mmCIF file of C-alpha atoms and ligand atoms in Angstrom:
data_model
loop_
_atom_site.group_PDB
_atom_site.id
_atom_site.type_symbol
_atom_site.label_atom_id
_atom_site.label_comp_id
_atom_site.label_asym_id
_atom_site.label_seq_id
_atom_site.Cartn_x
_atom_site.Cartn_y
_atom_site.Cartn_z
ATOM 1 C CA MET A 26 11.988 -9.775 13.791
ATOM 2 C CA ASN A 27 13.246 -7.263 16.268
ATOM 3 C CA GLU A 28 10.701 -6.932 18.768
ATOM 4 C CA GLN A 29 11.737 -4.001 20.435
ATOM 5 C CA LEU A 30 11.785 -1.823 16.752
ATOM 6 C CA ILE A 31 8.009 -3.641 15.819
ATOM 7 C CA ALA A 32 6.892 -2.386 19.287
ATOM 8 C CA ARG A 33 8.552 0.981 18.909
ATOM 9 C CA ALA A 34 6.824 1.165 15.046
ATOM 10 C CA ALA A 35 3.109 0.052 16.580
ATOM 11 C CA ASN A 36 3.606 2.861 19.595
ATOM 12 C CA TYR A 37 4.242 5.467 16.679
ATOM 13 C CA ASP A 38 1.525 4.198 14.667
ATOM 14 C CA ALA A 39 -0.834 4.006 17.794
ATOM 15 C CA ALA A 40 -4.785 4.591 16.989
ATOM 16 C CA GLY A 41 -6.043 7.785 18.464
ATOM 17 C CA MET A 42 -9.747 6.549 19.774
ATOM 18 C CA ASN A 43 -10.905 8.922 18.376
ATOM 19 C CA ASP A 44 -11.092 7.600 14.955
ATOM 20 C CA PHE A 45 -13.977 6.926 12.922
ATOM 21 C CA LEU A 46 -13.045 2.839 12.475
ATOM 22 C CA VAL A 47 -10.511 1.644 14.804
ATOM 23 C CA PHE A 48 -8.677 -1.778 15.484
ATOM 24 C CA ASP A 49 -6.889 -1.990 19.007
ATOM 25 C CA ASN A 50 -5.241 -4.917 19.369
ATOM 26 C CA VAL A 51 -6.707 -7.189 17.308
ATOM 27 C CA SER A 52 -5.492 -10.591 16.324
ATOM 28 C CA LYS A 53 -6.607 -13.401 14.956
ATOM 29 C CA HIS A 54 -5.304 -17.375 14.679
ATOM 30 C CA PHE A 55 -5.905 -19.929 12.268
ATOM 31 C CA GLY A 56 -4.772 -23.343 13.964
ATOM 32 C CA GLY A 57 -0.595 -22.522 14.178
ATOM 33 C CA THR A 58 -0.989 -19.486 12.080
ATOM 34 C CA ARG A 59 -0.957 -16.009 13.354
ATOM 35 C CA ALA A 60 -2.860 -14.539 10.213
ATOM 36 C CA VAL A 61 -3.268 -11.241 11.997
ATOM 37 C CA ASP A 62 -1.212 -10.352 15.167
ATOM 38 C CA GLY A 63 -1.808 -7.259 17.715
ATOM 39 C CA VAL A 64 -2.938 -4.865 15.096
ATOM 40 C CA THR A 65 -3.505 -1.272 16.241
ATOM 41 C CA LEU A 66 -4.893 0.983 13.578
ATOM 42 C CA GLY A 67 -7.165 4.075 13.617
ATOM 43 C CA ILE A 68 -8.721 5.207 10.195
ATOM 44 C CA GLY A 69 -10.382 8.469 9.478
ATOM 45 C CA ARG A 70 -13.329 8.803 8.667
ATOM 46 C CA GLY A 71 -13.884 9.379 4.432
ATOM 47 C CA GLU A 72 -10.136 8.253 4.337
ATOM 48 C CA VAL A 73 -8.954 5.750 1.544
ATOM 49 C CA PHE A 74 -6.812 3.748 3.575
ATOM 50 C CA SER A 75 -5.233 0.913 2.078
ATOM 51 C CA LEU A 76 -3.386 -2.322 3.695
ATOM 52 C CA LEU A 77 -0.645 -3.161 1.737
ATOM 53 C CA GLY A 78 1.783 -6.570 1.937
ATOM 54 C CA PRO A 79 2.692 -9.675 0.159
ATOM 55 C CA SER A 80 0.575 -12.676 0.185
ATOM 56 C CA GLY A 81 -0.515 -14.205 3.292
ATOM 57 C CA CYS A 82 0.678 -11.184 5.797
ATOM 58 C CA GLY A 83 -3.140 -10.768 6.968
ATOM 59 C CA LYS A 84 -4.886 -8.143 4.873
ATOM 60 C CA THR A 85 -8.000 -9.941 4.454
ATOM 61 C CA THR A 86 -7.924 -11.576 7.619
ATOM 62 C CA LEU A 87 -8.024 -7.840 8.956
ATOM 63 C CA LEU A 88 -10.522 -6.851 6.511
ATOM 64 C CA ARG A 89 -13.197 -9.779 7.234
ATOM 65 C CA MET A 90 -12.911 -9.182 10.845
ATOM 66 C CA ALA A 91 -14.002 -5.338 9.622
ATOM 67 C CA ALA A 92 -17.101 -6.708 7.646
ATOM 68 C CA GLY A 93 -17.604 -8.962 10.701
ATOM 69 C CA PHE A 94 -17.001 -12.220 8.648
ATOM 70 C CA GLU A 95 -14.094 -13.322 11.251
ATOM 71 C CA VAL A 96 -14.322 -12.582 14.945
ATOM 72 C CA PRO A 97 -10.604 -11.687 16.633
ATOM 73 C CA ASP A 98 -9.263 -13.925 19.206
ATOM 74 C CA ALA A 99 -8.553 -10.759 21.276
ATOM 75 C CA GLY A 100 -8.945 -7.100 20.977
ATOM 76 C CA ARG A 101 -11.611 -5.002 19.813
ATOM 77 C CA ILE A 102 -13.207 -3.408 16.374
ATOM 78 C CA LEU A 103 -14.678 0.335 16.999
ATOM 79 C CA LEU A 104 -16.873 2.050 14.526
ATOM 80 C CA GLU A 105 -17.621 5.887 15.935
ATOM 81 C CA GLY A 106 -16.477 4.577 19.272
ATOM 82 C CA GLN A 107 -19.012 1.868 19.391
ATOM 83 C CA ASP A 108 -17.701 -1.613 19.742
ATOM 84 C CA ILE A 109 -19.010 -3.766 16.488
ATOM 85 C CA THR A 110 -16.346 -6.724 17.233
ATOM 86 C CA SER A 111 -19.351 -9.326 17.952
ATOM 87 C CA VAL A 112 -21.871 -7.291 15.496
ATOM 88 C CA PRO A 113 -22.947 -9.724 12.856
ATOM 89 C CA PRO A 114 -22.384 -8.797 8.839
ATOM 90 C CA ASN A 115 -25.402 -7.752 8.112
ATOM 91 C CA LEU A 116 -26.164 -5.030 10.958
ATOM 92 C CA ARG A 117 -22.857 -3.516 10.100
ATOM 93 C CA PRO A 118 -22.920 -0.405 7.852
ATOM 94 C CA VAL A 119 -19.703 -1.896 5.937
ATOM 95 C CA ASN A 120 -20.049 -3.254 2.764
ATOM 96 C CA THR A 121 -17.223 -5.487 0.861
ATOM 97 C CA VAL A 122 -16.387 -5.419 -2.797
ATOM 98 C CA PHE A 123 -14.596 -8.529 -3.820
ATOM 99 C CA GLN A 124 -11.811 -9.626 -6.189
ATOM 100 C CA ASN A 125 -13.810 -11.994 -8.206
ATOM 101 C CA TYR A 126 -17.185 -9.516 -8.436
ATOM 102 C CA ALA A 127 -19.484 -11.970 -6.587
ATOM 103 C CA LEU A 128 -21.729 -10.313 -9.304
ATOM 104 C CA PHE A 129 -25.609 -12.601 -9.190
ATOM 105 C CA PRO A 130 -25.087 -14.211 -13.401
ATOM 106 C CA HIS A 131 -28.659 -14.534 -13.987
ATOM 107 C CA LEU A 132 -29.461 -10.881 -12.785
ATOM 108 C CA SER A 133 -29.050 -7.748 -15.297
ATOM 109 C CA VAL A 134 -26.898 -5.057 -13.817
ATOM 110 C CA ARG A 135 -29.720 -2.750 -12.707
ATOM 111 C CA ASP A 136 -30.758 -5.747 -10.848
ATOM 112 C CA ASN A 137 -27.372 -6.654 -9.309
ATOM 113 C CA VAL A 138 -27.610 -3.109 -8.176
ATOM 114 C CA ALA A 139 -31.085 -3.331 -6.879
ATOM 115 C CA PHE A 140 -30.061 -6.106 -4.885
ATOM 116 C CA GLY A 141 -29.473 -4.457 -1.427
ATOM 117 C CA PRO A 142 -32.147 -2.709 -1.417
ATOM 118 C CA ARG A 143 -34.623 -5.541 -2.371
ATOM 119 C CA VAL A 144 -33.454 -7.649 0.505
ATOM 120 C CA ALA A 145 -33.754 -4.584 2.884
ATOM 121 C CA GLY A 146 -37.572 -4.823 1.791
ATOM 122 C CA LYS A 147 -38.075 -1.670 0.220
ATOM 123 C CA SER A 148 -40.320 -1.270 -2.944
ATOM 124 C CA LYS A 149 -39.248 -0.585 -6.449
ATOM 125 C CA SER A 150 -40.384 2.825 -6.386
ATOM 126 C CA GLU A 151 -38.286 3.484 -3.242
ATOM 127 C CA PHE A 152 -35.211 2.498 -4.399
ATOM 128 C CA ALA A 153 -35.311 3.212 -8.669
ATOM 129 C CA ASN A 154 -33.558 6.516 -8.594
ATOM 130 C CA ASP A 155 -31.010 5.132 -6.559
ATOM 131 C CA VAL A 156 -30.087 2.431 -8.796
ATOM 132 C CA ASP A 157 -29.867 5.070 -11.821
ATOM 133 C CA ALA A 158 -27.880 7.744 -9.487
ATOM 134 C CA MET A 159 -25.434 4.391 -8.934
ATOM 135 C CA LEU A 160 -25.285 3.267 -12.448
ATOM 136 C CA HIS A 161 -24.726 7.097 -13.708
ATOM 137 C CA LEU A 162 -21.902 6.834 -10.832
ATOM 138 C CA VAL A 163 -20.159 4.214 -12.455
ATOM 139 C CA LYS A 164 -21.073 4.869 -15.797
ATOM 140 C CA LEU A 165 -23.104 2.017 -16.626
ATOM 141 C CA GLY A 166 -26.253 3.752 -17.397
ATOM 142 C CA GLU A 167 -26.266 2.012 -20.895
ATOM 143 C CA GLN A 168 -25.557 -1.348 -20.239
ATOM 144 C CA ALA A 169 -28.332 -1.555 -17.512
ATOM 145 C CA ASP A 170 -30.420 -4.447 -19.113
ATOM 146 C CA LYS A 171 -27.025 -6.901 -19.696
ATOM 147 C CA LYS A 172 -26.020 -9.468 -17.812
ATOM 148 C CA PRO A 173 -22.682 -9.939 -16.010
ATOM 149 C CA ALA A 174 -21.661 -12.749 -18.687
ATOM 150 C CA GLN A 175 -22.106 -9.630 -21.679
ATOM 151 C CA LEU A 176 -19.489 -7.213 -19.650
ATOM 152 C CA SER A 177 -16.050 -6.608 -19.438
ATOM 153 C CA GLY A 178 -13.770 -7.527 -16.300
ATOM 154 C CA GLY A 179 -13.836 -3.396 -15.764
ATOM 155 C CA GLN A 180 -17.448 -2.951 -16.209
ATOM 156 C CA LYS A 181 -18.252 -6.258 -13.859
ATOM 157 C CA GLN A 182 -15.993 -4.466 -11.508
ATOM 158 C CA ARG A 183 -17.934 -1.386 -11.632
ATOM 159 C CA VAL A 184 -21.214 -3.330 -10.920
ATOM 160 C CA ALA A 185 -19.783 -4.958 -7.788
ATOM 161 C CA ILE A 186 -18.792 -1.370 -6.589
ATOM 162 C CA ALA A 187 -22.156 0.217 -7.619
ATOM 163 C CA ARG A 188 -23.884 -2.869 -5.574
ATOM 164 C CA ALA A 189 -21.721 -2.021 -2.805
ATOM 165 C CA LEU A 190 -22.391 1.951 -2.390
ATOM 166 C CA ILE A 191 -26.054 1.518 -2.801
ATOM 167 C CA ASN A 192 -26.659 0.349 0.527
ATOM 168 C CA LYS A 193 -24.681 3.537 1.582
ATOM 169 C CA PRO A 194 -22.031 1.800 3.798
ATOM 170 C CA GLN A 195 -20.269 4.080 6.370
ATOM 171 C CA VAL A 196 -17.128 1.750 5.196
ATOM 172 C CA LEU A 197 -16.342 0.317 2.024
ATOM 173 C CA LEU A 198 -13.818 -2.692 1.915
ATOM 174 C CA LEU A 199 -12.542 -3.314 -1.263
ATOM 175 C CA ASP A 200 -10.011 -6.573 -1.030
ATOM 176 C CA GLU A 201 -7.607 -6.679 -4.172
ATOM 177 C CA PRO A 202 -10.767 -4.773 -6.288
ATOM 178 C CA LEU A 203 -8.643 -4.718 -9.600
ATOM 179 C CA ALA A 204 -6.426 -7.898 -9.631
ATOM 180 C CA ALA A 205 -8.278 -9.328 -12.198
ATOM 181 C CA LEU A 206 -7.964 -6.656 -14.568
ATOM 182 C CA ASP A 207 -5.012 -5.963 -16.876
ATOM 183 C CA LEU A 208 -2.345 -3.123 -16.069
ATOM 184 C CA LYS A 209 -4.089 -0.502 -18.925
ATOM 185 C CA LEU A 210 -7.336 -1.287 -17.279
ATOM 186 C CA ARG A 211 -6.166 -0.907 -13.648
ATOM 187 C CA GLN A 212 -4.957 2.339 -14.120
ATOM 188 C CA HIS A 213 -8.026 3.653 -15.533
ATOM 189 C CA MET A 214 -10.429 1.797 -13.142
ATOM 190 C CA LEU A 215 -7.902 3.334 -10.175
ATOM 191 C CA ALA A 216 -8.633 6.948 -11.724
ATOM 192 C CA GLU A 217 -12.651 5.910 -11.211
ATOM 193 C CA LEU A 218 -12.944 5.090 -8.188
ATOM 194 C CA HIS A 219 -10.490 7.935 -6.819
ATOM 195 C CA THR A 220 -13.328 9.947 -8.651
ATOM 196 C CA ILE A 221 -16.068 7.965 -7.541
ATOM 197 C CA HIS A 222 -14.582 8.436 -3.696
ATOM 198 C CA ARG A 223 -14.658 12.200 -4.490
ATOM 199 C CA GLU A 224 -18.402 11.906 -4.995
ATOM 200 C CA VAL A 225 -19.320 9.695 -2.188
ATOM 201 C CA GLY A 226 -17.139 10.458 0.537
ATOM 202 C CA THR A 227 -17.357 7.303 2.339
ATOM 203 C CA THR A 228 -14.418 5.432 4.126
ATOM 204 C CA PHE A 229 -12.402 3.089 2.027
ATOM 205 C CA ILE A 230 -10.280 0.439 3.213
ATOM 206 C CA TYR A 231 -8.330 -1.007 -0.055
ATOM 207 C CA VAL A 232 -6.655 -4.381 -0.233
ATOM 208 C CA THR A 233 -3.756 -4.551 -2.341
ATOM 209 C CA HIS A 234 -0.291 -6.170 -2.952
ATOM 210 C CA ASP A 235 0.788 -3.985 -5.375
ATOM 211 C CA GLN A 236 2.511 -0.468 -3.794
ATOM 212 C CA THR A 237 1.910 1.499 -6.739
ATOM 213 C CA GLU A 238 -1.891 0.775 -6.867
ATOM 214 C CA ALA A 239 -1.479 1.689 -2.956
ATOM 215 C CA ILE A 240 0.474 4.636 -3.494
ATOM 216 C CA SER A 241 -1.744 5.893 -6.117
ATOM 217 C CA ILE A 242 -4.603 5.786 -4.310
ATOM 218 C CA SER A 243 -4.602 5.997 -0.604
ATOM 219 C CA ASP A 244 -4.588 9.064 1.799
ATOM 220 C CA ARG A 245 -2.612 6.916 4.241
ATOM 221 C CA ILE A 246 -1.295 3.126 3.833
ATOM 222 C CA ALA A 247 -0.556 0.405 6.656
ATOM 223 C CA VAL A 248 2.436 -1.950 5.600
ATOM 224 C CA MET A 249 1.990 -5.163 7.139
ATOM 225 C CA ASN A 250 4.156 -8.217 7.306
ATOM 226 C CA ALA A 251 3.379 -11.510 9.038
ATOM 227 C CA GLY A 252 0.153 -10.259 10.502
ATOM 228 C CA ARG A 253 1.472 -7.037 11.860
ATOM 229 C CA VAL A 254 1.495 -3.526 10.897
ATOM 230 C CA GLU A 255 5.414 -2.432 10.077
ATOM 231 C CA GLN A 256 4.624 1.194 9.403
ATOM 232 C CA CYS A 257 1.522 3.540 8.389
ATOM 233 C CA GLY A 258 1.639 6.524 6.858
ATOM 234 C CA ALA A 259 0.952 8.794 3.920
ATOM 235 C CA PRO A 260 2.407 7.458 0.753
ATOM 236 C CA ARG A 261 5.337 9.932 0.416
ATOM 237 C CA GLU A 262 6.198 9.578 4.267
ATOM 238 C CA ILE A 263 6.247 5.728 3.477
ATOM 239 C CA TYR A 264 8.379 5.765 0.160
ATOM 240 C CA GLU A 265 10.750 8.299 1.708
ATOM 241 C CA SER A 266 10.983 7.613 5.248
ATOM 242 C CA PRO A 267 10.738 3.762 5.676
ATOM 243 C CA ARG A 268 11.613 3.096 8.756
ATOM 244 C CA THR A 269 12.150 -1.185 8.699
ATOM 245 C CA GLY A 270 14.368 -2.313 5.928
ATOM 246 C CA PHE A 271 11.067 -4.544 5.228
ATOM 247 C CA VAL A 272 8.929 -1.554 4.041
ATOM 248 C CA ALA A 273 12.055 -0.111 2.353
ATOM 249 C CA SER A 274 12.387 -3.088 -0.293
ATOM 250 C CA PHE A 275 8.533 -3.827 -0.518
ATOM 251 C CA ILE A 276 7.602 -0.318 -1.338
ATOM 252 C CA GLY A 277 9.568 0.245 -4.541
ATOM 253 C CA ASP A 278 13.315 -0.721 -5.055
ATOM 254 C CA THR A 279 15.984 -0.294 -3.174
ATOM 255 C CA ASN A 280 20.025 -0.254 -3.313
ATOM 256 C CA TYR A 281 21.093 -1.140 0.954
ATOM 257 C CA ILE A 282 25.173 -0.351 1.925
ATOM 258 C CA SER A 283 26.058 -2.032 5.215
ATOM 259 C CA GLY A 284 28.202 -0.378 7.280
ATOM 260 C CA THR A 285 28.642 0.911 11.385
ATOM 261 C CA VAL A 286 27.279 4.185 12.949
ATOM 262 C CA THR A 287 30.135 6.702 13.453
ATOM 263 C CA ASN A 288 28.288 9.391 14.711
ATOM 264 C CA GLY A 289 23.979 8.931 14.782
ATOM 265 C CA LEU A 290 22.920 11.891 16.610
ATOM 266 C CA PRO A 291 19.248 12.050 17.358
ATOM 267 C CA GLY A 292 17.051 14.203 14.639
ATOM 268 C CA GLN A 293 20.365 14.858 12.552
ATOM 269 C CA LEU A 294 22.413 12.997 9.546
ATOM 270 C CA CYS A 295 24.110 9.778 10.819
ATOM 271 C CA ALA A 296 27.769 9.105 9.606
ATOM 272 C CA VAL A 297 28.152 5.483 8.693
ATOM 273 C CA ASN A 298 31.724 3.917 7.894
ATOM 274 C CA CYS A 299 31.313 1.479 4.977
ATOM 275 C CA GLY A 300 34.392 -0.347 4.936
ATOM 276 C CA VAL A 301 36.077 0.207 1.332
ATOM 277 C CA LEU A 302 32.985 2.617 0.111
ATOM 278 C CA GLY A 303 34.176 4.887 2.837
ATOM 279 C CA GLU A 304 31.826 7.077 5.120
ATOM 280 C CA LEU A 305 28.631 8.031 4.065
ATOM 281 C CA THR A 306 26.151 10.322 5.591
ATOM 282 C CA ALA A 307 22.302 9.765 5.494
ATOM 283 C CA ARG A 308 19.317 10.681 7.395
ATOM 284 C CA SER A 309 18.316 8.860 10.659
ATOM 285 C CA LEU A 310 14.767 8.501 11.723
ATOM 286 C CA GLU A 311 15.818 7.725 15.220
ATOM 287 C CA PRO A 312 18.738 8.291 17.417
ATOM 288 C CA LEU A 313 21.411 5.284 16.796
ATOM 289 C CA ALA A 314 24.091 4.113 18.857
ATOM 290 C CA VAL A 315 27.967 4.369 17.580
ATOM 291 C CA GLY A 316 28.857 1.235 16.998
ATOM 292 C CA THR A 317 24.819 0.120 15.489
ATOM 293 C CA LYS A 318 24.855 -2.098 12.860
ATOM 294 C CA VAL A 319 22.853 -0.715 9.794
ATOM 295 C CA ARG A 320 22.078 -0.340 6.048
ATOM 296 C CA VAL A 321 22.054 2.430 4.170
ATOM 297 C CA SER A 322 18.907 2.477 1.745
ATOM 298 C CA VAL A 323 19.331 4.501 -1.711
ATOM 299 C CA ARG A 324 16.772 4.429 -4.000
ATOM 300 C CA PRO A 325 17.631 3.863 -8.078
ATOM 301 C CA GLU A 326 16.239 7.391 -8.792
ATOM 302 C CA GLN A 327 17.995 8.896 -5.683
ATOM 303 C CA TRP A 328 21.422 8.450 -6.758
ATOM 304 C CA TRP A 329 23.397 11.189 -9.289
ATOM 305 C CA ILE A 330 25.908 9.829 -11.858
ATOM 306 C CA ALA A 331 28.925 11.630 -12.459
ATOM 307 C CA LEU A 332 32.495 11.604 -14.369
ATOM 308 C CA GLU A 333 33.648 13.653 -11.135
ATOM 309 C CA PRO A 334 33.321 12.690 -7.378
ATOM 310 C CA GLU A 335 31.023 15.361 -5.931
ATOM 311 C CA PRO A 336 31.230 14.774 -2.003
ATOM 312 C CA PRO A 337 30.296 14.010 0.101
ATOM 313 C CA ASN A 338 28.724 10.328 -0.651
ATOM 314 C CA ALA A 339 30.764 9.996 -3.520
ATOM 315 C CA ILE A 340 31.529 6.362 -4.492
ATOM 316 C CA ARG A 341 33.646 5.098 -7.304
ATOM 317 C CA GLY A 342 32.437 2.224 -9.654
ATOM 318 C CA ARG A 343 32.596 0.969 -12.588
ATOM 319 C CA ALA A 344 29.455 0.913 -15.152
ATOM 320 C CA GLU A 345 28.155 -2.514 -16.210
ATOM 321 C CA ASP A 346 25.036 -3.310 -18.272
ATOM 322 C CA CYS A 347 22.065 -0.560 -18.731
ATOM 323 C CA THR A 348 18.446 -1.595 -18.988
ATOM 324 C CA TYR A 349 16.022 0.383 -21.114
ATOM 325 C CA LEU A 350 12.560 0.322 -19.367
ATOM 326 C CA GLY A 351 10.366 2.784 -21.746
ATOM 327 C CA SER A 352 10.283 5.811 -18.912
ATOM 328 C CA GLU A 353 13.554 5.519 -17.519
ATOM 329 C CA SER A 354 16.631 3.445 -17.752
ATOM 330 C CA ARG A 355 18.401 1.698 -15.217
ATOM 331 C CA LEU A 356 22.673 1.499 -14.978
ATOM 332 C CA ARG A 357 24.237 -1.357 -12.837
ATOM 333 C CA VAL A 358 26.981 0.086 -11.193
ATOM 334 C CA ARG A 359 29.793 -1.771 -9.400
ATOM 335 C CA ALA A 360 31.571 -0.564 -6.842
ATOM 336 C CA GLY A 361 33.720 -2.727 -4.032
ATOM 337 C CA ASP A 362 32.110 -6.248 -4.229
ATOM 338 C CA GLN A 363 28.239 -4.738 -4.725
ATOM 339 C CA VAL A 364 26.382 -3.807 -7.764
ATOM 340 C CA PHE A 365 24.078 -0.766 -7.166
ATOM 341 C CA VAL A 366 21.300 0.004 -9.734
ATOM 342 C CA VAL A 367 21.040 3.719 -10.551
ATOM 343 C CA SER A 368 18.115 5.308 -12.219
ATOM 344 C CA THR A 369 19.086 7.592 -15.068
ATOM 345 C CA GLY A 370 15.932 9.038 -16.252
ATOM 346 C CA HIS A 371 15.921 9.632 -19.571
ATOM 347 C CA GLN A 372 19.920 10.847 -19.847
ATOM 348 C CA THR A 373 20.755 9.848 -23.554
ATOM 349 C CA SER A 374 24.135 10.378 -22.947
ATOM 350 C CA LEU A 375 25.305 6.813 -20.657
ATOM 351 C CA PRO A 376 28.979 5.803 -19.412
ATOM 352 C CA ALA A 377 29.780 2.782 -21.807
ATOM 353 C CA SER A 378 30.170 -0.568 -20.389
ATOM 354 C CA ASN A 379 33.061 -0.834 -17.887
ATOM 355 C CA ALA A 380 33.706 2.835 -17.723
ATOM 356 C CA GLU A 381 34.959 4.447 -14.774
ATOM 357 C CA VAL A 382 31.964 6.360 -12.971
ATOM 358 C CA TRP A 383 30.967 8.358 -9.846
ATOM 359 C CA ILE A 384 27.770 7.672 -7.986
ATOM 360 C CA GLY A 385 26.509 9.065 -4.571
ATOM 361 C CA PHE A 386 23.405 10.924 -2.951
ATOM 362 C CA ARG A 387 22.394 13.437 -1.132
ATOM 363 C CA ALA A 388 22.440 12.793 2.761
ATOM 364 C CA GLU A 389 18.972 14.113 3.245
ATOM 365 C CA HIS A 390 17.696 11.882 0.385
ATOM 366 C CA ALA A 391 18.547 8.120 1.915
ATOM 367 C CA VAL A 392 17.830 6.772 5.281
ATOM 368 C CA VAL A 393 19.954 4.540 7.715
ATOM 369 C CA LEU A 394 18.027 1.779 8.813
ATOM 370 C CA PRO A 395 19.107 -0.429 11.898
ATOM 371 C CA VAL A 396 19.875 -4.099 11.060
ATOM 372 C CA THR A 397 17.208 -6.197 12.461
ATOM 373 C CA ASN A 398 17.366 -9.911 13.353
ATOM 374 C CA GLY A 399 14.722 -10.495 10.733
ATOM 375 C CA ALA A 400 16.453 -8.638 7.772
HETATM 376 N N1 ATP B 16 -9.822 -19.362 7.083
HETATM 377 C C1 ATP B 16 -8.434 -19.802 7.038
HETATM 378 N N2 ATP B 16 -8.081 -21.416 7.783
HETATM 379 C C2 ATP B 16 -6.544 -21.219 7.794
HETATM 380 N N3 ATP B 16 -5.536 -20.619 7.608
HETATM 381 C C3 ATP B 16 -6.282 -19.607 6.767
HETATM 382 C C4 ATP B 16 -7.699 -18.937 6.650
HETATM 383 N N4 ATP B 16 -7.528 -17.692 6.077
HETATM 384 C C5 ATP B 16 -6.183 -17.195 5.883
HETATM 385 N N5 ATP B 16 -5.521 -17.895 6.622
HETATM 386 C C6 ATP B 16 -3.825 -18.230 6.954
HETATM 387 O O1 ATP B 16 -3.963 -16.858 7.621
HETATM 388 C C7 ATP B 16 -2.654 -15.806 6.799
HETATM 389 C C8 ATP B 16 -2.963 -14.659 6.270
HETATM 390 O O2 ATP B 16 -4.096 -14.711 5.474
HETATM 391 P P1 ATP B 16 -4.734 -13.585 4.460
HETATM 392 O O3 ATP B 16 -5.889 -14.355 3.773
HETATM 393 O O4 ATP B 16 -5.347 -12.693 5.703
HETATM 394 O O5 ATP B 16 -3.554 -12.888 4.313
HETATM 395 P P2 ATP B 16 -3.643 -11.956 2.742
HETATM 396 O O6 ATP B 16 -2.750 -10.930 3.089
HETATM 397 O O7 ATP B 16 -4.985 -11.240 2.247
HETATM 398 O O8 ATP B 16 -2.717 -12.531 1.311
HETATM 399 P P3 ATP B 16 -3.101 -12.948 -0.272
HETATM 400 O O9 ATP B 16 -2.840 -11.376 -0.787
HETATM 401 O O10 ATP B 16 -2.287 -13.961 -0.567
HETATM 402 O O11 ATP B 16 -4.882 -12.259 -0.371
HETATM 403 C C9 ATP B 16 -2.067 -17.064 5.746
HETATM 404 O O12 ATP B 16 -0.845 -17.812 6.495
HETATM 405 C C10 ATP B 16 -3.327 -18.236 5.727
HETATM 406 O O13 ATP B 16 -3.259 -18.977 4.840
HETATM 407 MG MG1 MG B 17 -6.247 -11.513 0.707
#
């Protein structure tokens, strides 16, 4: 990993200390494993903030530190400016929804939801209205007397959400809450979570390794890799302007074209010599010196495809096979010694296999990424 690049990304993302919840240079080791390594992030009040990254990158560990189940080795966690780093979990205004729901099997839906207020010593008459409101919020009013074993996966997950929200936490932590559900139900529950968030306005920190989930639910996303935050920003920014190769390939599919910078003025389009594929231009997110080794990242849907060249950024190739994926088709095009994946949308007249085609992209659609040691 290029330390300089990561440090720059970290500075760029550095938390404003006025944010609602702040991770200030937080680290956690387990033996020789750096589970979380110097993470600085600021999360706004009422935000849906996702931690996105591959298995083992430290998402759960960071969440557990926010909940108080783990204490950082270094750094601080602030909530509304108050240092809560060593405040025990039960004294933090923070609740967690786990992937496996962790419901009490012997209690009814209603009693599961009432668990928090009951433990807090409230009487039934005090919390009965809150329980009804929560059951209504998660649309489980009719299932109130059932036991968890009589519920579907999605219904169990809603009980878990209601049980957490009834405590009126300032922050709701959700650790892969939909991972156990099938695709259709996951999409449905995501939409419901959106609605619930709109109604309660609580700050959500949402952990997932699923980029589609993160993109669709989040105000902002932090992409994590090996214990560190590589980039933090709005979904569109992360997708369209990835700052590292890791982010570009983790969040969506991309094609890389290697080359050397021939003109890289700051804030301008960057010209890259790509050998047999010619000189290509794309956006550079930072000034790049002439001679810098880079990769141009072009997403499948950013290519145009034609029978004639449309300069600039036109590449001559040969159509290989095409895969029909329902919502789009993907054509593989061989050019030079590379094969590029081109999304053709709903286009029906696709080039025959082995036909000569031209593919290319608009300079402002693709980004130039410096090649880092780890790339
Ligand atoms: N209690 C623990 N003891 C030892 N190592 C741990 C412990 N908890 C986590 N780790 C290690 O720390 C790293 C980060 O783990 P973490 O659970 O935070 O990852 P994650 O991003 O949540 O992964 P996943 O997507 O698989 O849930 C991993 O290498 C993991 O093996
Ligand atoms: Mg995890």
